[in-house]
């Protein structure tokens, strides 16, 4: 070996050996364990330096596009290689910014960068940095992002490459892209409120950078404590060209705090908005907006209740806001006025013994503030409080429907009441209970009958009906009595047996006998459904058997229960009739020991003369 390296050790390996990069290769020197002399272990020629073969290219894109910036290299495959990307001087965090940035490529020589759904904020310089254990290099490109339309950009592209020398620190290669690009304008500067009145504001500003495309127009936006974000406002001139740096905002609300900002635009797109101006409040003015939905009614005897919707704060036009309530009996000439010095007032009640029940009044509500009085709302008619109904309902009648249900009927009062009847209140109590513990149900409107449920069987009940309105309930009707029917049979059908022959199934069961305190059995209900369905069909019969005709491809669930004047009795346990696979089968309910395992039924056709319902 004829050449000794003068550089510092590059890497220390085990056995007290050091790696030095000589002029044209790499040597490993070791310190002898006993003699402490230096021994050359071996030397080898270094690989070709890493080079960028496909660098990222500067691009001109439109918002919403997706692109791939390539970064492909040649390198010694015995060396590990690492790719990293930076954007405007900051390393890209692919975990945090994964919505827009993704490393693609799949090969150890490619570290391409995909940028998805590009936005204006993604414009700038992108640098691909490549590093191995012996060298590193980078390649950069600029990305131009345009708003609405693409404009050809002017670019200068140059590649600088350093020749390889012995020292590893010299193994650096650079690809630099110098761009002069056009884009949307930068934000205007120094937005100032020069003058403000009750409805206008005079603004001025300085233009921001035009990014090599002349500014064509400005748009002014405003924000208040009551607005949802920034809103465009009307101006004079209506259209502000790129050479105008002052404008008057019109149509503002008096006594509202405003701040303004300006946005510039050119043929490339709309730029970022300026910083907000200082906050200024417009001057006070007379109120112009009247309350909405003026109405009323209800209340207690001798009252006139007037209600309205309050005027929003941003439309009150000044301090000291309140309401003026005006009313008069319908057809009279003189208005009665009352002042409510509260911006939150939304209801006024006039009480006077002279107010007749359910009498019409003309009503309007006005507004005022420290500047003076504003307009009144349109006049509307509001009725004073009603009087409780003075006449009871007539012709009360009640009948028992079952052991638990009764129905009661009545007629409207024979004479007209002072007010509108809103409905009726039915009071009912059992004979063994006290009237003060009676239960009540209410109907609404002109309904003159109702059903009362969940009662006790074989019990005497007393009922009375009253009319009601917003003022209260009127006098009670005469009391009527009704006795609920005996309870239905408590014993379910037993000894249920079924037989199948060909395509027919015959069900038989024992007759149910009612107890002395139960209603007599009038017949039976057979309830059936497909095993996979929830809807149930019902057959009624006065016999203790029924014959069914049905296909062979479905299971069925069947129940049987008696019915009477007192209602439906107790149901048998569910019986499952499985699919039929042979010409003859038989089975029984849980009360017998017979059982059968079969296989098919799909629909049931009923062959009998009994009444049927679904």
PDB file of N, CA and C in Angstrom, residues 71-73 75 81-85 94 103 107-112 128-131:
ATOM      1  N   UNK A  71     -38.174  11.827  -6.838  1.00  0.00           N
ATOM      2  CA  UNK A  71     -36.830  11.945  -6.254  1.00  0.00           C
ATOM      3  C   UNK A  71     -36.206  10.557  -6.329  1.00  0.00           C
ATOM      4  N   UNK A  72     -35.540  10.281  -7.493  1.00  0.00           N
ATOM      5  CA  UNK A  72     -34.989   8.960  -7.737  1.00  0.00           C
ATOM      6  C   UNK A  72     -33.477   9.076  -7.919  1.00  0.00           C
ATOM      7  N   UNK A  73     -32.738   8.131  -7.329  1.00  0.00           N
ATOM      8  CA  UNK A  73     -31.280   8.218  -7.283  1.00  0.00           C
ATOM      9  C   UNK A  73     -30.659   6.896  -7.709  1.00  0.00           C
ATOM     10  N   UNK A  75     -27.352   4.575  -6.327  1.00  0.00           N
ATOM     11  CA  UNK A  75     -26.493   4.496  -5.135  1.00  0.00           C
ATOM     12  C   UNK A  75     -26.008   3.073  -4.966  1.00  0.00           C
ATOM     13  N   UNK A  81     -30.040   3.754   2.678  1.00  0.00           N
ATOM     14  CA  UNK A  81     -30.345   5.086   2.149  1.00  0.00           C
ATOM     15  C   UNK A  81     -31.615   5.601   2.822  1.00  0.00           C
ATOM     16  N   UNK A  82     -31.632   6.891   3.111  1.00  0.00           N
ATOM     17  CA  UNK A  82     -32.770   7.509   3.779  1.00  0.00           C
ATOM     18  C   UNK A  82     -33.206   8.729   2.972  1.00  0.00           C
ATOM     19  N   UNK A  83     -34.523   8.816   2.681  1.00  0.00           N
ATOM     20  CA  UNK A  83     -35.105   9.965   1.997  1.00  0.00           C
ATOM     21  C   UNK A  83     -35.896  10.794   3.010  1.00  0.00           C
ATOM     22  N   UNK A  84     -35.727  12.110   2.985  1.00  0.00           N
ATOM     23  CA  UNK A  84     -36.576  13.022   3.766  1.00  0.00           C
ATOM     24  C   UNK A  84     -36.960  14.195   2.877  1.00  0.00           C
ATOM     25  N   UNK A  85     -38.121  14.799   3.189  1.00  0.00           N
ATOM     26  CA  UNK A  85     -38.626  15.943   2.424  1.00  0.00           C
ATOM     27  C   UNK A  85     -38.877  17.108   3.369  1.00  0.00           C
ATOM     28  N   UNK A  94     -45.138  13.136   7.932  1.00  0.00           N
ATOM     29  CA  UNK A  94     -46.112  12.383   7.141  1.00  0.00           C
ATOM     30  C   UNK A  94     -47.236  11.829   7.994  1.00  0.00           C
ATOM     31  N   UNK A 103     -45.417   9.556   1.127  1.00  0.00           N
ATOM     32  CA  UNK A 103     -44.240   9.008   0.469  1.00  0.00           C
ATOM     33  C   UNK A 103     -44.656   7.853  -0.420  1.00  0.00           C
ATOM     34  N   UNK A 107     -39.413   1.495  -4.152  1.00  0.00           N
ATOM     35  CA  UNK A 107     -38.063   0.996  -4.349  1.00  0.00           C
ATOM     36  C   UNK A 107     -37.110   1.762  -3.432  1.00  0.00           C
ATOM     37  N   UNK A 108     -35.978   1.121  -3.082  1.00  0.00           N
ATOM     38  CA  UNK A 108     -35.036   1.797  -2.185  1.00  0.00           C
ATOM     39  C   UNK A 108     -34.293   2.923  -2.870  1.00  0.00           C
ATOM     40  N   UNK A 109     -34.448   3.036  -4.207  1.00  0.00           N
ATOM     41  CA  UNK A 109     -33.797   4.132  -4.934  1.00  0.00           C
ATOM     42  C   UNK A 109     -34.766   5.252  -5.269  1.00  0.00           C
ATOM     43  N   UNK A 110     -36.016   5.173  -4.780  1.00  0.00           N
ATOM     44  CA  UNK A 110     -37.022   6.180  -5.094  1.00  0.00           C
ATOM     45  C   UNK A 110     -37.667   6.667  -3.805  1.00  0.00           C
ATOM     46  N   UNK A 111     -37.745   7.972  -3.663  1.00  0.00           N
ATOM     47  CA  UNK A 111     -38.415   8.574  -2.507  1.00  0.00           C
ATOM     48  C   UNK A 111     -39.400   9.622  -2.960  1.00  0.00           C
ATOM     49  N   UNK A 112     -40.257   9.292  -3.926  1.00  0.00           N
ATOM     50  CA  UNK A 112     -41.188  10.265  -4.504  1.00  0.00           C
ATOM     51  C   UNK A 112     -42.164  10.777  -3.451  1.00  0.00           C
ATOM     52  N   UNK A 128     -35.985  17.501  -1.520  1.00  0.00           N
ATOM     53  CA  UNK A 128     -35.778  16.076  -1.251  1.00  0.00           C
ATOM     54  C   UNK A 128     -34.338  15.892  -0.790  1.00  0.00           C
ATOM     55  N   UNK A 129     -34.143  15.348   0.399  1.00  0.00           N
ATOM     56  CA  UNK A 129     -32.809  15.121   0.958  1.00  0.00           C
ATOM     57  C   UNK A 129     -32.548  13.625   1.035  1.00  0.00           C
ATOM     58  N   UNK A 130     -31.364  13.215   0.487  1.00  0.00           N
ATOM     59  CA  UNK A 130     -30.993  11.809   0.411  1.00  0.00           C
ATOM     60  C   UNK A 130     -29.684  11.627   1.176  1.00  0.00           C
ATOM     61  N   UNK A 131     -29.595  10.600   2.016  1.00  0.00           N
ATOM     62  CA  UNK A 131     -28.395  10.400   2.826  1.00  0.00           C
ATOM     63  C   UNK A 131     -28.097   8.909   2.952  1.00  0.00           C
TER      64      UNK A 131
END
